[in-house]
mmCIF file of C-alpha atoms in Angstrom:
data_model
loop_
_atom_site.group_PDB
_atom_site.id
_atom_site.type_symbol
_atom_site.label_atom_id
_atom_site.label_comp_id
_atom_site.label_asym_id
_atom_site.label_seq_id
_atom_site.Cartn_x
_atom_site.Cartn_y
_atom_site.Cartn_z
ATOM 1 C CA MET Y 1 27.262 8.067 -21.200
ATOM 2 C CA ILE Y 2 30.687 7.048 -22.628
ATOM 3 C CA ASP Y 3 30.530 4.538 -25.487
ATOM 4 C CA THR Y 4 32.745 1.759 -24.141
ATOM 5 C CA ARG Y 5 32.863 0.107 -27.540
ATOM 6 C CA SER Y 6 35.029 2.846 -29.028
ATOM 7 C CA MET Y 7 37.247 3.114 -25.978
ATOM 8 C CA GLY Y 8 38.596 -0.381 -26.577
ATOM 9 C CA ARG Y 9 40.158 0.755 -29.851
ATOM 10 C CA PRO Y 10 43.451 2.817 -29.973
ATOM 11 C CA GLY Y 11 42.756 6.555 -30.008
ATOM 12 C CA PRO Y 12 44.752 9.217 -31.790
ATOM 13 C CA ASN Y 13 46.665 10.006 -28.590
ATOM 14 C CA ASP Y 14 47.531 6.452 -27.570
ATOM 15 C CA HIS Y 15 51.052 6.864 -28.930
ATOM 16 C CA GLN Y 16 51.816 9.418 -26.201
ATOM 17 C CA ILE Y 17 52.028 6.749 -23.483
ATOM 18 C CA VAL Y 18 54.882 4.991 -25.366
ATOM 19 C CA GLU Y 19 58.385 6.334 -24.859
ATOM 20 C CA HIS Y 20 59.905 6.886 -28.297
ATOM 21 C CA LYS Y 21 63.621 6.317 -27.976
ATOM 22 C CA CYS Y 22 66.166 4.106 -29.481
ATOM 23 C CA PRO Y 23 66.014 0.886 -27.408
ATOM 24 C CA GLU Y 24 69.117 -0.905 -26.291
ATOM 25 C CA ASN Y 25 67.129 -4.111 -26.512
ATOM 26 C CA PRO Y 26 64.519 -3.775 -29.337
ATOM 27 C CA ALA Y 27 62.568 -6.869 -28.275
ATOM 28 C CA THR Y 28 62.212 -5.668 -24.661
ATOM 29 C CA SER Y 29 61.097 -2.150 -25.768
ATOM 30 C CA VAL Y 30 58.444 -3.515 -28.143
ATOM 31 C CA GLY Y 31 57.095 -5.739 -25.370
ATOM 32 C CA GLU Y 32 56.842 -2.810 -22.921
ATOM 33 C CA SER Y 33 55.015 -0.727 -25.533
ATOM 34 C CA VAL Y 34 52.497 -3.448 -26.181
ATOM 35 C CA LEU Y 35 51.940 -3.990 -22.453
ATOM 36 C CA ARG Y 36 51.450 -0.290 -21.788
ATOM 37 C CA THR Y 37 48.984 0.002 -24.710
ATOM 38 C CA GLN Y 38 46.992 -2.984 -23.391
ATOM 39 C CA LEU Y 39 46.853 -1.482 -19.898
ATOM 40 C CA SER Y 40 45.630 1.779 -21.281
ATOM 41 C CA ARG Y 41 42.880 0.040 -23.162
ATOM 42 C CA LEU Y 42 41.925 -2.028 -20.118
ATOM 43 C CA LEU Y 43 41.749 1.089 -17.943
ATOM 44 C CA ALA Y 44 39.580 2.915 -20.473
ATOM 45 C CA VAL Y 45 37.166 0.005 -20.726
ATOM 46 C CA THR Y 46 36.954 -0.318 -16.944
ATOM 47 C CA LEU Y 47 36.293 3.328 -16.422
ATOM 48 C CA GLY Y 48 33.739 3.399 -19.214
ATOM 49 C CA GLY Y 49 31.915 0.453 -17.648
ATOM 50 C CA ALA Y 50 31.875 2.183 -14.250
ATOM 51 C CA ILE Y 51 30.398 5.339 -15.777
ATOM 52 C CA ALA Y 52 27.789 3.321 -17.619
ATOM 53 C CA LEU Y 53 26.721 1.569 -14.410
ATOM 54 C CA ALA Y 54 26.365 4.906 -12.641
ATOM 55 C CA THR Y 55 23.919 6.195 -15.171
ATOM 56 C CA PRO Y 56 20.372 6.556 -13.728
ATOM 57 C CA ALA Y 57 17.786 4.053 -14.895
ATOM 58 C CA PRO Y 58 14.795 5.377 -16.837
ATOM 59 C CA ALA Y 59 11.868 6.574 -14.738
ATOM 60 C CA GLY Y 60 9.482 3.779 -13.829
ATOM 61 C CA ALA Y 61 11.994 1.049 -14.777
ATOM 62 C CA GLU Y 62 12.352 0.084 -11.100
ATOM 63 C CA ASP Y 63 8.629 -0.436 -10.540
ATOM 64 C CA THR Y 64 8.467 -4.232 -10.610
ATOM 65 C CA GLU Y 65 6.246 -5.252 -7.704
ATOM 66 C CA PRO Y 66 2.652 -5.872 -8.833
ATOM 67 C CA ALA Y 67 -0.076 -3.565 -7.449
ATOM 68 C CA VAL Y 68 -3.646 -4.743 -7.441
ATOM 69 C CA VAL Y 69 -6.032 -3.078 -9.933
ATOM 70 C CA VAL Y 70 -9.571 -4.333 -9.228
ATOM 71 C CA ASN Y 71 -11.342 -5.546 -12.368
ATOM 72 C CA GLY Y 72 -8.657 -4.056 -14.563
ATOM 73 C CA THR Y 73 -9.967 -5.970 -17.630
ATOM 74 C CA PHE Y 74 -13.544 -4.791 -16.985
ATOM 75 C CA SER Y 75 -14.724 -8.410 -17.109
ATOM 76 C CA SER Y 76 -17.362 -7.905 -14.369
ATOM 77 C CA PRO Y 77 -20.182 -7.604 -14.949
ATOM 78 C CA THR Y 78 -20.205 -9.595 -18.182
ATOM 79 C CA VAL Y 79 -22.144 -7.986 -20.982
ATOM 80 C CA PRO Y 80 -25.143 -10.284 -21.695
ATOM 81 C CA GLU Y 81 -25.009 -12.257 -24.874
ATOM 82 C CA GLY Y 82 -26.569 -10.320 -27.750
ATOM 83 C CA LYS Y 83 -26.021 -6.966 -25.961
ATOM 84 C CA THR Y 84 -23.431 -4.309 -26.671
ATOM 85 C CA TRP Y 85 -23.241 -2.528 -23.359
ATOM 86 C CA ALA Y 86 -23.491 -3.272 -19.626
ATOM 87 C CA SER Y 87 -23.625 -0.971 -16.579
ATOM 88 C CA ARG Y 88 -20.866 0.228 -14.226
ATOM 89 C CA PRO Y 89 -17.789 -2.013 -13.881
ATOM 90 C CA GLU Y 90 -17.296 -3.470 -10.427
ATOM 91 C CA GLY Y 91 -14.618 -1.592 -8.472
ATOM 92 C CA TRP Y 92 -14.843 1.501 -10.680
ATOM 93 C CA THR Y 93 -17.080 4.567 -10.789
ATOM 94 C CA ASN Y 94 -19.816 4.684 -13.357
ATOM 95 C CA ALA Y 95 -18.888 3.984 -16.970
ATOM 96 C CA PRO Y 96 -20.446 1.818 -19.712
ATOM 97 C CA ILE Y 97 -18.821 -1.533 -20.448
ATOM 98 C CA ALA Y 98 -18.363 -2.477 -24.065
ATOM 99 C CA SER Y 99 -18.857 -6.133 -24.962
ATOM 100 C CA VAL Y 100 -16.095 -8.336 -26.244
ATOM 101 C CA THR Y 101 -17.515 -7.978 -29.748
ATOM 102 C CA ARG Y 102 -17.751 -4.154 -29.601
ATOM 103 C CA ALA Y 103 -14.314 -3.732 -27.999
ATOM 104 C CA ALA Y 104 -12.660 -6.146 -30.462
ATOM 105 C CA HIS Y 105 -9.536 -6.252 -28.256
ATOM 106 C CA PRO Y 106 -6.747 -8.599 -29.447
ATOM 107 C CA LYS Y 107 -7.043 -10.553 -26.122
ATOM 108 C CA GLY Y 108 -10.811 -10.762 -26.319
ATOM 109 C CA LEU Y 109 -11.351 -8.365 -23.391
ATOM 110 C CA GLN Y 110 -14.314 -6.153 -22.493
ATOM 111 C CA ALA Y 111 -13.520 -2.456 -22.154
ATOM 112 C CA ALA Y 112 -14.729 0.656 -20.355
ATOM 113 C CA ALA Y 113 -16.053 3.545 -22.455
ATOM 114 C CA LEU Y 114 -15.175 7.084 -21.422
ATOM 115 C CA SER Y 115 -18.391 8.503 -22.815
ATOM 116 C CA TRP Y 116 -22.200 8.396 -22.566
ATOM 117 C CA ASP Y 117 -24.741 9.180 -25.233
ATOM 118 C CA THR Y 118 -24.718 12.705 -23.845
ATOM 119 C CA GLY Y 119 -20.990 13.242 -24.011
ATOM 120 C CA PRO Y 120 -17.621 12.625 -22.241
ATOM 121 C CA THR Y 121 -17.389 10.946 -18.851
ATOM 122 C CA SER Y 122 -14.762 9.524 -16.530
ATOM 123 C CA THR Y 123 -14.147 6.439 -14.426
ATOM 124 C CA SER Y 124 -12.036 5.964 -11.336
ATOM 125 C CA THR Y 125 -10.661 3.305 -9.022
ATOM 126 C CA GLN Y 126 -8.311 3.084 -6.073
ATOM 127 C CA LEU Y 127 -5.033 1.168 -6.040
ATOM 128 C CA ARG Y 128 -5.305 -0.905 -2.847
ATOM 129 C CA GLY Y 129 -2.095 -1.878 -1.218
ATOM 130 C CA VAL Y 130 -0.172 1.164 -2.464
ATOM 131 C CA ARG Y 131 1.242 3.277 0.352
ATOM 132 C CA THR Y 132 2.193 6.919 0.435
ATOM 133 C CA GLY Y 133 5.583 7.490 -1.169
ATOM 134 C CA ALA Y 134 5.477 4.430 -3.478
ATOM 135 C CA THR Y 135 6.389 5.013 -7.105
ATOM 136 C CA VAL Y 136 3.809 3.508 -9.455
ATOM 137 C CA THR Y 137 3.684 2.795 -13.127
ATOM 138 C CA LEU Y 138 0.287 2.310 -14.648
ATOM 139 C CA SER Y 139 -0.190 0.514 -17.966
ATOM 140 C CA TRP Y 140 -3.341 0.007 -20.109
ATOM 141 C CA ASP Y 141 -4.626 -0.243 -23.691
ATOM 142 C CA ASP Y 142 -6.765 2.342 -25.529
ATOM 143 C CA ASN Y 143 -8.914 2.363 -28.662
ATOM 144 C CA PRO Y 144 -10.875 5.087 -30.569
ATOM 145 C CA ASP Y 145 -13.915 2.754 -30.755
ATOM 146 C CA SER Y 146 -15.662 1.877 -33.967
ATOM 147 C CA CYS Y 147 -18.114 4.739 -33.671
ATOM 148 C CA ALA Y 148 -15.271 7.118 -34.542
ATOM 149 C CA LYS Y 149 -15.285 7.054 -38.328
ATOM 150 C CA GLN Y 150 -12.420 7.413 -40.764
ATOM 151 C CA GLY Y 151 -11.160 11.015 -40.670
ATOM 152 C CA ASP Y 152 -12.570 11.791 -37.214
ATOM 153 C CA ALA Y 153 -10.017 13.260 -34.795
ATOM 154 C CA LYS Y 154 -8.189 10.959 -32.423
ATOM 155 C CA ARG Y 155 -10.051 10.376 -29.149
ATOM 156 C CA THR Y 156 -8.270 12.246 -26.325
ATOM 157 C CA TYR Y 157 -8.331 11.738 -22.545
ATOM 158 C CA THR Y 158 -6.346 12.353 -19.386
ATOM 159 C CA VAL Y 159 -5.094 10.230 -16.497
ATOM 160 C CA THR Y 160 -4.966 12.003 -13.124
ATOM 161 C CA VAL Y 161 -3.959 11.067 -9.608
ATOM 162 C CA ALA Y 162 -3.750 13.073 -6.368
ATOM 163 C CA GLY Y 163 -0.529 14.936 -5.541
ATOM 164 C CA ASP Y 164 0.852 18.361 -6.384
ATOM 165 C CA ASN Y 165 3.846 16.871 -8.171
ATOM 166 C CA ASN Y 166 1.694 14.473 -10.244
ATOM 167 C CA GLN Y 167 0.813 16.336 -13.446
ATOM 168 C CA PRO Y 168 -2.113 14.946 -15.474
ATOM 169 C CA GLY Y 169 -1.174 12.624 -18.272
ATOM 170 C CA ASN Y 170 -2.620 13.650 -21.643
ATOM 171 C CA PHE Y 171 -3.175 10.873 -24.153
ATOM 172 C CA SER Y 172 -4.791 10.296 -27.559
ATOM 173 C CA THR Y 173 -5.787 7.072 -29.256
ATOM 174 C CA ASN Y 174 -4.593 5.729 -32.541
ATOM 175 C CA ASP Y 175 -6.312 7.149 -35.644
ATOM 176 C CA SER Y 176 -10.066 6.725 -35.957
ATOM 177 C CA THR Y 177 -10.790 4.163 -38.693
ATOM 178 C CA GLY Y 178 -14.437 3.146 -38.017
ATOM 179 C CA LYS Y 179 -13.179 -0.123 -36.463
ATOM 180 C CA ALA Y 180 -10.955 -1.262 -33.559
ATOM 181 C CA ASN Y 181 -7.481 0.279 -33.670
ATOM 182 C CA TRP Y 182 -6.006 -0.570 -30.307
ATOM 183 C CA PHE Y 183 -2.769 0.831 -28.854
ATOM 184 C CA ILE Y 184 -1.226 -1.724 -26.545
ATOM 185 C CA GLY Y 185 0.797 -0.635 -23.534
ATOM 186 C CA ARG Y 186 0.236 3.031 -22.643
ATOM 187 C CA THR Y 187 2.011 3.981 -19.396
ATOM 188 C CA TYR Y 188 1.864 6.751 -16.765
ATOM 189 C CA SER Y 189 4.194 6.980 -13.745
ATOM 190 C CA PHE Y 190 3.633 8.858 -10.499
ATOM 191 C CA THR Y 191 4.510 8.926 -6.836
ATOM 192 C CA ALA Y 192 1.655 8.100 -4.460
ATOM 193 C CA ALA Y 193 0.717 11.172 -2.378
ATOM 194 C CA GLU Y 194 -1.622 9.092 -0.197
ATOM 195 C CA ASP Y 195 -2.439 5.554 0.670
ATOM 196 C CA ALA Y 196 -4.626 3.694 -1.878
ATOM 197 C CA PRO Y 197 -4.421 6.596 -4.386
ATOM 198 C CA LYS Y 198 -7.350 7.070 -6.705
ATOM 199 C CA ILE Y 199 -6.666 7.092 -10.463
ATOM 200 C CA THR Y 200 -9.111 8.655 -12.925
ATOM 201 C CA PHE Y 201 -9.465 8.344 -16.678
ATOM 202 C CA THR Y 202 -11.440 11.248 -18.207
ATOM 203 C CA SER Y 203 -12.395 11.830 -21.834
ATOM 204 C CA THR Y 204 -11.392 15.203 -23.246
ATOM 205 C CA THR Y 205 -12.717 14.480 -26.742
ATOM 206 C CA THR Y 206 -14.628 17.508 -28.146
ATOM 207 C CA THR Y 207 -15.661 16.391 -31.660
ATOM 208 C CA ASN Y 208 -18.336 13.704 -31.718
ATOM 209 C CA ALA Y 209 -17.853 13.687 -27.933
ATOM 210 C CA SER Y 210 -20.406 10.951 -27.306
ATOM 211 C CA CYS Y 211 -17.996 8.560 -29.035
ATOM 212 C CA GLY Y 212 -15.127 8.534 -26.540
ATOM 213 C CA PRO Y 213 -12.107 6.274 -26.164
ATOM 214 C CA LEU Y 214 -12.225 2.728 -24.795
ATOM 215 C CA ILE Y 215 -9.673 1.515 -22.221
ATOM 216 C CA THR Y 216 -8.928 -1.929 -20.849
ATOM 217 C CA ASP Y 217 -6.227 -4.219 -19.387
ATOM 218 C CA VAL Y 218 -5.383 -1.634 -16.738
ATOM 219 C CA ALA Y 219 -2.518 -2.879 -14.530
ATOM 220 C CA ALA Y 220 0.051 -1.341 -12.150
ATOM 221 C CA LYS Y 221 3.473 -2.038 -10.746
ATOM 222 C CA GLN Y 222 5.117 -0.259 -7.854
ATOM 223 C CA THR Y 223 8.208 0.217 -5.794
ATOM 224 C CA ALA Y 224 7.014 0.430 -2.175
ATOM 225 C CA PRO Y 225 8.485 3.085 0.098
ATOM 226 C CA PRO Y 226 10.787 1.909 2.905
ATOM 227 C CA LEU Y 227 9.006 0.955 6.095
ATOM 228 C CA GLY Y 228 9.152 3.610 8.826
ATOM 229 C CA SER Y 229 11.756 3.144 11.528
ATOM 230 C CA PRO Y 230 10.555 1.833 14.901
ATOM 231 C CA GLN Y 231 9.515 4.432 17.434
ATOM 232 C CA THR Y 232 12.418 5.715 19.548
ATOM 233 C CA PRO Y 233 12.120 5.584 23.366
ATOM 234 C CA LYS Y 234 11.527 9.350 23.256
ATOM 235 C CA GLN Y 235 8.462 8.871 21.009
ATOM 236 C CA ASN Y 236 7.150 6.294 23.484
ATOM 237 C CA ASP Y 237 7.834 8.507 26.496
ATOM 238 C CA PRO Y 238 4.519 9.778 27.985
ATOM 239 C CA CYS Y 239 6.416 12.737 29.323
ATOM 240 C CA ALA Y 240 7.792 13.780 25.933
ATOM 241 C CA GLY Y 241 6.607 17.008 24.280
ATOM 242 C CA ASP Y 242 4.214 19.295 26.060
ATOM 243 C CA ALA Y 243 3.484 16.727 28.814
ATOM 244 C CA LYS Y 244 6.969 17.245 30.264
ATOM 245 C CA ASP Y 245 5.738 20.315 32.203
ATOM 246 C CA SER Y 246 2.932 18.470 33.990
ATOM 247 C CA PRO Y 247 3.390 18.028 37.798
ATOM 248 C CA ALA Y 248 3.591 14.265 37.587
ATOM 249 C CA CYS Y 249 6.296 14.387 34.821
ATOM 250 C CA LYS Y 250 8.228 17.000 36.748
ATOM 251 C CA ASP Y 251 8.255 14.703 39.809
ATOM 252 C CA VAL Y 252 9.342 11.742 37.650
ATOM 253 C CA ALA Y 253 12.128 13.789 36.084
ATOM 254 C CA GLY Y 254 13.311 14.932 39.504
ATOM 255 C CA ASN Y 255 13.315 11.420 40.917
ATOM 256 C CA LYS Y 256 15.281 10.145 37.843
ATOM 257 C CA ASP Y 257 17.872 12.843 38.433
ATOM 258 C CA GLN Y 258 18.168 11.962 42.106
ATOM 259 C CA ILE Y 259 18.282 8.219 41.495
ATOM 260 C CA SER Y 260 20.997 8.682 38.877
ATOM 261 C CA LYS Y 261 23.212 10.185 41.629
ATOM 262 C CA CYS Y 262 22.752 7.153 43.942
ATOM 263 C CA PRO Y 263 25.287 4.332 43.744
ATOM 264 C CA PRO Y 264 23.456 1.049 42.924
ATOM 265 C CA SER Y 265 24.629 -0.520 46.166
ATOM 266 C CA ASN Y 266 23.501 2.330 48.442
ATOM 267 C CA LYS Y 267 20.036 1.264 49.644
ATOM 268 C CA GLU Y 268 19.679 4.212 51.961
ATOM 269 C CA CYS Y 269 20.214 6.658 49.104
ATOM 270 C CA LEU Y 270 17.725 4.838 46.880
ATOM 271 C CA ALA Y 271 15.165 4.646 49.715
ATOM 272 C CA SER Y 272 15.403 8.394 50.238
ATOM 273 C CA VAL Y 273 14.204 8.929 46.671
ATOM 274 C CA ALA Y 274 11.893 5.977 46.045
ATOM 275 C CA GLY Y 275 10.648 5.622 49.645
ATOM 276 C CA ASN Y 276 10.518 2.436 51.723
ATOM 277 C CA GLY Y 277 7.266 1.168 50.234
ATOM 278 C CA LYS Y 278 5.288 1.531 53.506
ATOM 279 C CA THR Y 279 2.113 2.673 51.777
ATOM 280 C CA GLU Y 280 2.195 -0.186 49.357
ATOM 281 C CA LYS Y 281 2.885 -2.718 52.128
ATOM 282 C CA ASP Y 282 0.024 -1.353 54.216
ATOM 283 C CA GLY Y 283 -2.318 -1.695 51.229
ATOM 284 C CA ILE Y 284 -1.330 -5.277 50.700
ATOM 285 C CA ASP Y 285 -1.922 -6.072 54.382
ATOM 286 C CA LYS Y 286 -5.438 -4.569 54.150
ATOM 287 C CA GLN Y 287 -6.281 -6.656 51.065
ATOM 288 C CA THR Y 288 -4.996 -9.802 52.823
ATOM 289 C CA SER Y 289 -7.187 -9.130 55.858
ATOM 290 C CA ALA Y 290 -10.242 -8.434 53.684
ATOM 291 C CA VAL Y 291 -9.859 -11.780 51.930
ATOM 292 C CA GLU Y 292 -9.488 -13.592 55.229
ATOM 293 C CA ASP Y 293 -12.620 -11.891 56.653
ATOM 294 C CA PHE Y 294 -14.553 -12.776 53.478
ATOM 295 C CA GLY Y 295 -13.739 -16.420 53.997
ATOM 296 C CA LYS Y 296 -15.029 -16.353 57.616
ATOM 297 C CA VAL Y 297 -18.588 -15.383 56.670
ATOM 298 C CA PRO Y 298 -20.996 -18.361 57.466
ATOM 299 C CA ARG Y 299 -22.761 -19.645 54.354
ATOM 300 C CA VAL Y 300 -24.584 -22.748 55.554
ATOM 301 C CA GLN Y 301 -28.362 -22.417 54.993
ATOM 302 C CA ASP Y 302 -31.313 -24.780 54.396
ATOM 303 C CA PRO Y 303 -31.815 -24.821 50.599
ATOM 304 C CA ASN Y 304 -35.521 -25.102 51.036
ATOM 305 C CA THR Y 305 -35.509 -21.888 52.993
ATOM 306 C CA ALA Y 306 -33.557 -20.189 50.228
ATOM 307 C CA ALA Y 307 -35.873 -21.571 47.483
ATOM 308 C CA ALA Y 308 -39.048 -20.635 49.282
ATOM 309 C CA GLY Y 309 -38.754 -17.056 48.156
ATOM 310 C CA LEU Y 310 -38.730 -18.227 44.545
ATOM 311 C CA CYS Y 311 -41.985 -20.111 44.723
ATOM 312 C CA ALA Y 312 -44.278 -17.118 44.597
ATOM 313 C CA LEU Y 313 -44.053 -16.557 40.847
ATOM 314 C CA PRO Y 314 -44.445 -20.163 39.616
ATOM 315 C CA ASN Y 315 -47.282 -20.721 42.109
ATOM 316 C CA ALA Y 316 -49.124 -17.679 40.787
ATOM 317 C CA LEU Y 317 -48.858 -19.080 37.273
ATOM 318 C CA THR Y 318 -50.037 -22.589 38.138
ATOM 319 C CA ASP Y 319 -52.636 -21.982 40.887
ATOM 320 C CA GLU Y 320 -55.462 -21.880 38.361
ATOM 321 C CA ALA Y 321 -54.346 -25.004 36.502
ATOM 322 C CA LYS Y 322 -56.647 -27.979 37.005
ATOM 323 C CA PRO Y 323 -55.447 -31.586 37.257
ATOM 324 C CA GLY Y 324 -56.578 -32.372 33.748
ATOM 325 C CA ASP Y 325 -54.769 -29.420 32.185
ATOM 326 C CA ALA Y 326 -51.393 -31.126 32.204
ATOM 327 C CA VAL Y 327 -50.104 -34.669 31.921
ATOM 328 C CA VAL Y 328 -47.919 -34.028 34.944
ATOM 329 C CA PRO Y 329 -49.732 -31.967 37.602
ATOM 330 C CA PRO Y 330 -48.029 -28.615 38.343
ATOM 331 C CA SER Y 331 -47.628 -29.736 41.964
ATOM 332 C CA ASP Y 332 -45.219 -32.425 40.769
ATOM 333 C CA TRP Y 333 -43.047 -30.115 38.633
ATOM 334 C CA TRP Y 334 -40.902 -29.197 41.650
ATOM 335 C CA PHE Y 335 -41.197 -28.818 45.371
ATOM 336 C CA CYS Y 336 -43.219 -25.588 45.214
#
């Protein structure tokens, strides 16, 4: 990048743009020299500014749209009062949750521990709402935890995400001091190789491995990929691709070719390709006749005659009932 601040000052070669000759009018010559020098400086500053604007922005700087990280502060579940640890954080795979007191984060947050009593562990979550091709910048805080005493090695861990081009991020905490020593604002950038990519934090600590790093305040920003273009007519064509060789598609293609040769006003030509619609008209006539015949069927019948066939079942259920068995005798329930 060109430093535009120095380009505003005269350089060692600025005198070359001034014609050194004895002027007939000294005042006019001096004015022209000053004007040319000023134009030279203005051009240099303008070009320098253009070059500065063309310089690429740092990686991840464009990721400004928030992406949802479920339970990124590990606040759920809440560690019970008087306890140091709780079980798996909601929205993440199994990892112990350190209480607010144990974590001792400046914001008063709980934290996830990348270790068990038996050694290192990992925890993962998916970034919902992130589509394939989005660029994503993760941010979080880490801490060596108070179980790492003064002089112990820094607690190390990795951040991984799917995708051949997404190399694992290797990180280490601040120095172990036997108390909280948070680093605020770690970052890791990647391009999503799949929808809702899974991110994983894994402890790689080897000394005193059961005392791993703590992480919290996990957040993400993204730049979403452009939306796909609408399908073209060819993509919507049922006869595109391998289907074009089917008999039906061949007939359609042949008819299209023939119709394209017919003038729009020539009904005879169009009829020779599309037909006169006789089959369709005959089908409509048949349907019309069927509807008319359906309406002519006589449907007047004595309702008692129709209901008589329904009486067998209720009569079988009530035949054994005695007059005192019901307030209303079964014979009065209905006409059966």
